[in-house]
CSV table of C-alpha atoms in Angstrom, one decimal:
chain,number,residue,atom,x,y,z
A,1445,UNK,CA,-114.0,84.0,-256.0
A,1446,UNK,CA,-117.3,84.9,-254.4
A,1447,UNK,CA,-117.4,88.5,-253.2
A,1448,UNK,CA,-119.7,90.1,-250.6
A,1449,UNK,CA,-119.2,93.8,-250.5
A,1450,UNK,CA,-120.4,96.1,-247.8
A,1451,UNK,CA,-120.6,99.7,-249.0
A,1452,UNK,CA,-118.9,101.3,-245.9
A,1453,UNK,CA,-116.2,100.1,-243.5
A,1454,UNK,CA,-116.8,102.9,-241.0
A,1455,UNK,CA,-119.9,105.1,-240.7
A,1456,UNK,CA,-120.7,107.9,-238.2
A,1457,UNK,CA,-124.4,109.0,-237.9
A,1458,UNK,CA,-126.4,111.2,-235.6
A,1459,UNK,CA,-129.3,110.1,-233.4
A,1460,UNK,CA,-132.5,110.1,-235.4
A,1461,UNK,CA,-131.0,109.9,-238.8
A,1462,UNK,CA,-132.2,107.3,-241.3
A,1463,UNK,CA,-129.3,105.0,-242.1
A,1464,UNK,CA,-128.8,102.6,-245.0
A,1465,UNK,CA,-126.2,99.8,-244.9
A,1466,UNK,CA,-125.7,98.2,-248.3
A,1467,UNK,CA,-124.6,94.6,-249.1
A,1468,UNK,CA,-123.9,93.3,-252.5
A,1469,UNK,CA,-123.0,89.8,-253.6
A,1470,UNK,CA,-121.9,88.7,-257.0
A,1471,UNK,CA,-122.8,85.1,-257.2
A,1472,UNK,CA,-126.6,85.0,-257.5
A,1473,UNK,CA,-127.1,83.6,-254.0
A,1474,UNK,CA,-130.7,83.4,-252.8
A,1475,UNK,CA,-130.0,83.6,-249.1
A,1476,UNK,CA,-128.6,86.7,-247.5
A,1477,UNK,CA,-128.2,87.7,-243.9
A,1478,UNK,CA,-127.5,90.7,-241.7
A,1479,UNK,CA,-125.8,90.2,-238.3
A,1480,UNK,CA,-124.9,92.5,-235.6
A,1481,UNK,CA,-121.7,91.9,-233.6
A,1482,UNK,CA,-121.2,93.2,-230.1
A,1483,UNK,CA,-118.4,92.3,-227.6
A,1484,UNK,CA,-119.5,89.4,-225.3
A,1485,UNK,CA,-122.7,88.8,-227.4
A,1486,UNK,CA,-121.2,87.3,-230.5
A,1487,UNK,CA,-123.1,87.7,-233.8
A,1488,UNK,CA,-126.9,88.0,-233.6
A,1489,UNK,CA,-129.1,87.7,-236.6
A,1490,UNK,CA,-131.2,90.8,-237.4
A,1491,UNK,CA,-132.9,89.8,-240.6
A,1492,UNK,CA,-132.5,87.3,-243.4
A,1493,UNK,CA,-133.8,87.0,-247.0
A,1494,UNK,CA,-134.2,83.8,-249.0
A,1495,UNK,CA,-135.2,85.5,-252.2
A,1496,UNK,CA,-136.0,88.8,-253.9
A,1497,UNK,CA,-138.7,90.7,-251.9
A,1498,UNK,CA,-138.7,87.9,-249.3
A,1499,UNK,CA,-137.5,88.5,-245.8
A,1500,UNK,CA,-137.8,87.0,-242.3
A,1501,UNK,CA,-137.0,88.5,-238.9
A,1502,UNK,CA,-134.1,87.1,-237.1
A,1503,UNK,CA,-133.4,87.3,-233.3
A,1504,UNK,CA,-133.2,91.0,-232.9
A,1505,UNK,CA,-135.2,92.8,-235.6
A,1506,UNK,CA,-136.5,95.7,-233.5
A,1507,UNK,CA,-135.4,99.1,-234.8
A,1508,UNK,CA,-134.4,97.7,-238.2
A,1509,UNK,CA,-136.0,96.9,-241.5
A,1510,UNK,CA,-134.6,95.5,-244.7
A,1511,UNK,CA,-135.0,95.7,-248.5
A,1512,UNK,CA,-134.3,93.1,-251.2
A,1513,UNK,CA,-135.4,94.5,-254.5
A,1514,UNK,CA,-132.7,92.7,-256.5
A,1515,UNK,CA,-131.1,89.4,-255.8
A,1516,UNK,CA,-127.6,90.7,-255.5
A,1517,UNK,CA,-128.4,93.5,-253.0
A,1518,UNK,CA,-129.7,93.3,-249.4
A,1519,UNK,CA,-130.0,96.6,-247.6
A,1520,UNK,CA,-130.4,97.1,-243.8
A,1521,UNK,CA,-132.3,100.2,-242.8
A,1522,UNK,CA,-132.2,102.0,-239.4
A,1523,UNK,CA,-135.3,104.1,-239.7
A,1524,UNK,CA,-134.3,106.4,-236.8
A,1525,UNK,CA,-130.8,105.6,-235.5
A,1526,UNK,CA,-130.2,105.4,-231.8
A,1527,UNK,CA,-127.1,105.2,-229.7
A,1528,UNK,CA,-127.8,101.6,-228.8
A,1529,UNK,CA,-127.4,100.7,-232.5
A,1530,UNK,CA,-123.8,101.5,-232.4
A,1531,UNK,CA,-122.2,98.2,-233.4
A,1532,UNK,CA,-120.4,96.2,-236.1
A,1533,UNK,CA,-122.7,95.0,-238.8
A,1534,UNK,CA,-121.9,92.0,-240.9
A,1535,UNK,CA,-123.5,90.8,-244.1
A,1536,UNK,CA,-123.4,87.3,-245.4
A,1537,UNK,CA,-124.7,85.3,-248.3
A,1538,UNK,CA,-125.2,81.5,-248.5
A,1539,UNK,CA,-125.3,78.7,-251.0
A,1540,UNK,CA,-126.0,75.3,-249.6
A,1541,UNK,CA,-123.8,75.0,-246.6
A,1542,UNK,CA,-121.2,77.6,-247.8
A,1543,UNK,CA,-121.3,81.0,-246.2
A,1544,UNK,CA,-119.6,84.1,-247.6
A,1545,UNK,CA,-119.1,87.2,-245.5
A,1546,UNK,CA,-118.5,90.9,-246.1
A,1547,UNK,CA,-115.8,92.8,-244.2
A,1548,UNK,CA,-118.2,94.5,-241.8
A,1549,UNK,CA,-119.4,98.1,-241.2
A,1550,UNK,CA,-118.6,99.7,-237.9
A,1551,UNK,CA,-121.5,102.1,-237.3
A,1552,UNK,CA,-121.2,104.8,-234.6
A,1553,UNK,CA,-124.4,106.6,-233.7
A,1554,UNK,CA,-123.7,109.8,-231.8
B,3,UNK,CA,-134.5,76.6,-232.5
B,4,UNK,CA,-130.7,76.2,-232.7
B,5,UNK,CA,-128.5,77.4,-230.0
B,6,UNK,CA,-124.7,77.5,-229.8
B,7,UNK,CA,-122.9,77.9,-226.6
B,8,UNK,CA,-119.3,79.0,-226.1
B,9,UNK,CA,-118.8,79.3,-222.4
B,10,UNK,CA,-115.2,80.5,-222.3
B,11,UNK,CA,-114.7,84.1,-223.3
B,12,UNK,CA,-110.9,84.0,-223.4
B,13,UNK,CA,-108.1,81.5,-223.7
B,14,UNK,CA,-104.3,81.8,-223.9
B,15,UNK,CA,-101.8,79.3,-225.3
B,16,UNK,CA,-98.0,79.2,-225.6
B,17,UNK,CA,-96.6,79.2,-229.1
B,18,UNK,CA,-96.1,75.7,-230.5
B,19,UNK,CA,-98.5,74.2,-227.9
B,20,UNK,CA,-101.9,72.7,-228.4
B,21,UNK,CA,-105.2,74.4,-227.3
B,22,UNK,CA,-108.8,73.2,-227.4
B,23,UNK,CA,-111.7,75.5,-227.8
B,24,UNK,CA,-115.1,74.2,-226.5
B,25,UNK,CA,-118.5,74.5,-228.1
B,26,UNK,CA,-121.9,72.9,-227.4
B,27,UNK,CA,-125.0,73.2,-229.5
B,28,UNK,CA,-128.6,72.2,-229.5
B,29,UNK,CA,-130.8,71.4,-232.5
B,30,UNK,CA,-133.9,69.3,-233.2
B,31,UNK,CA,-132.8,68.5,-236.7
B,32,UNK,CA,-130.9,65.4,-237.8
B,33,UNK,CA,-129.3,67.1,-240.8
B,34,UNK,CA,-127.0,70.1,-240.0
B,35,UNK,CA,-123.5,71.5,-240.3
B,36,UNK,CA,-121.1,72.8,-237.7
B,37,UNK,CA,-118.4,75.3,-238.3
B,38,UNK,CA,-115.5,77.1,-236.6
B,39,UNK,CA,-114.8,80.6,-237.9
B,40,UNK,CA,-111.8,82.7,-237.2
B,41,UNK,CA,-112.1,86.5,-237.1
B,42,UNK,CA,-108.8,88.4,-237.0
B,43,UNK,CA,-108.6,92.2,-236.3
B,44,UNK,CA,-109.3,92.8,-240.0
B,45,UNK,CA,-112.9,91.6,-239.1
B,46,UNK,CA,-113.0,89.3,-242.1
B,47,UNK,CA,-114.6,85.9,-241.1
B,48,UNK,CA,-112.5,83.0,-242.2
B,49,UNK,CA,-113.8,79.5,-242.3
B,50,UNK,CA,-111.4,77.3,-240.3
B,51,UNK,CA,-113.2,73.9,-240.4
B,52,UNK,CA,-116.6,72.4,-241.3
B,53,UNK,CA,-118.3,69.2,-240.0
B,54,UNK,CA,-121.3,67.6,-241.5
B,55,UNK,CA,-123.5,66.0,-238.8
B,56,UNK,CA,-124.1,62.8,-240.7
B,57,UNK,CA,-120.4,62.1,-241.0
B,58,UNK,CA,-118.9,60.3,-238.0
B,59,UNK,CA,-115.4,61.0,-238.9
B,60,UNK,CA,-113.9,64.2,-237.3
B,61,UNK,CA,-112.9,66.9,-239.8
B,62,UNK,CA,-109.3,67.9,-240.0
B,63,UNK,CA,-107.6,70.8,-241.8
B,64,UNK,CA,-103.8,70.8,-241.3
B,65,UNK,CA,-103.2,71.9,-237.7
B,66,UNK,CA,-106.9,72.3,-237.0
B,67,UNK,CA,-109.1,69.3,-236.0
B,68,UNK,CA,-112.5,68.9,-234.3
B,69,UNK,CA,-113.8,66.5,-231.7
B,70,UNK,CA,-117.4,66.0,-232.8
B,71,UNK,CA,-119.6,64.2,-230.2
B,72,UNK,CA,-123.0,64.1,-231.8
B,73,UNK,CA,-124.8,62.4,-228.8
B,74,UNK,CA,-123.4,65.0,-226.4
B,75,UNK,CA,-123.9,67.8,-228.9
B,76,UNK,CA,-120.3,68.9,-228.5
B,77,UNK,CA,-118.0,70.3,-231.1
B,78,UNK,CA,-114.6,71.4,-229.9
B,79,UNK,CA,-111.7,72.7,-232.0
B,80,UNK,CA,-108.1,71.6,-231.4
B,81,UNK,CA,-105.3,73.8,-232.7
B,82,UNK,CA,-102.0,72.0,-232.7
B,83,UNK,CA,-98.6,73.7,-232.9
B,84,UNK,CA,-100.1,77.1,-232.2
B,85,UNK,CA,-98.7,80.0,-234.1
B,86,UNK,CA,-98.8,83.8,-233.4
B,87,UNK,CA,-101.1,84.2,-236.4
B,88,UNK,CA,-103.7,82.0,-234.8
B,89,UNK,CA,-104.4,84.8,-232.3
B,90,UNK,CA,-108.0,85.9,-233.1
B,91,UNK,CA,-111.6,85.6,-232.1
B,92,UNK,CA,-113.1,82.2,-232.9
B,93,UNK,CA,-116.7,81.5,-233.4
B,94,UNK,CA,-118.5,78.2,-233.3
B,95,UNK,CA,-121.6,78.1,-235.5
B,96,UNK,CA,-124.3,75.8,-236.7
B,97,UNK,CA,-126.7,75.7,-239.7
B,98,UNK,CA,-129.7,73.5,-240.3
B,99,UNK,CA,-130.8,72.6,-243.8
B,100,UNK,CA,-132.5,75.6,-245.5
B,101,UNK,CA,-132.1,77.7,-242.4
B,102,UNK,CA,-130.0,80.4,-240.8
B,103,UNK,CA,-126.5,80.3,-239.4
B,104,UNK,CA,-126.4,80.6,-235.6
B,105,UNK,CA,-123.2,81.7,-233.8
B,106,UNK,CA,-121.9,81.3,-230.4
B,107,UNK,CA,-120.6,84.3,-228.4
B,108,UNK,CA,-117.0,83.7,-229.5
B,109,UNK,CA,-113.8,83.2,-227.7
B,110,UNK,CA,-110.7,85.4,-227.9
B,111,UNK,CA,-107.6,83.3,-228.3
B,112,UNK,CA,-104.2,84.9,-227.5
B,113,UNK,CA,-100.9,83.2,-228.3
B,114,UNK,CA,-97.9,83.9,-226.1
B,115,UNK,CA,-94.5,83.9,-227.8
């Protein structure tokens, strides 16, 4: 079974902190994605990567950056966390038309 | 750019009855896939059903079926014989070849016993 693992299920951070959300997949997939999920807004794409060191902005990249140094790991970085970044963050990887999702990280920024 | 629209935020169905969840989409591509995902309280996204745009036949998975109207860009999900375990948030999504997955806003389905 393909596994997409997000390092934390719940995370509480303070305003201004630098936050790293980690996502690891074990199937050598080239495409990986970070989404943010908010009530009434669905899932919105923050960034995606189609290969190591390659990245593209999604629909809402402001306030975020990403890192893909190795194929299996795609990190989402909040350089200076703000309260409006309190949300559920979902990672996914893709091969052809098949998508595989992590279990999500609920981030609270106080 | 792809867009996916789910206009109903909530629906309710009586156990054992049938319910249809609506979805419309827009794409300029001829080759794409459409999906319905279920997200229970555990937050794990579960693939319910997938439709390939070039296939005219509507996809079916047990109690779940779709009504795919390509010209109208409509992709609705029908759940037959609804069960309590069907209660969840449902997302419609589309993906173009070599591109990103775009989601609708989701619909919360409740099932009344």
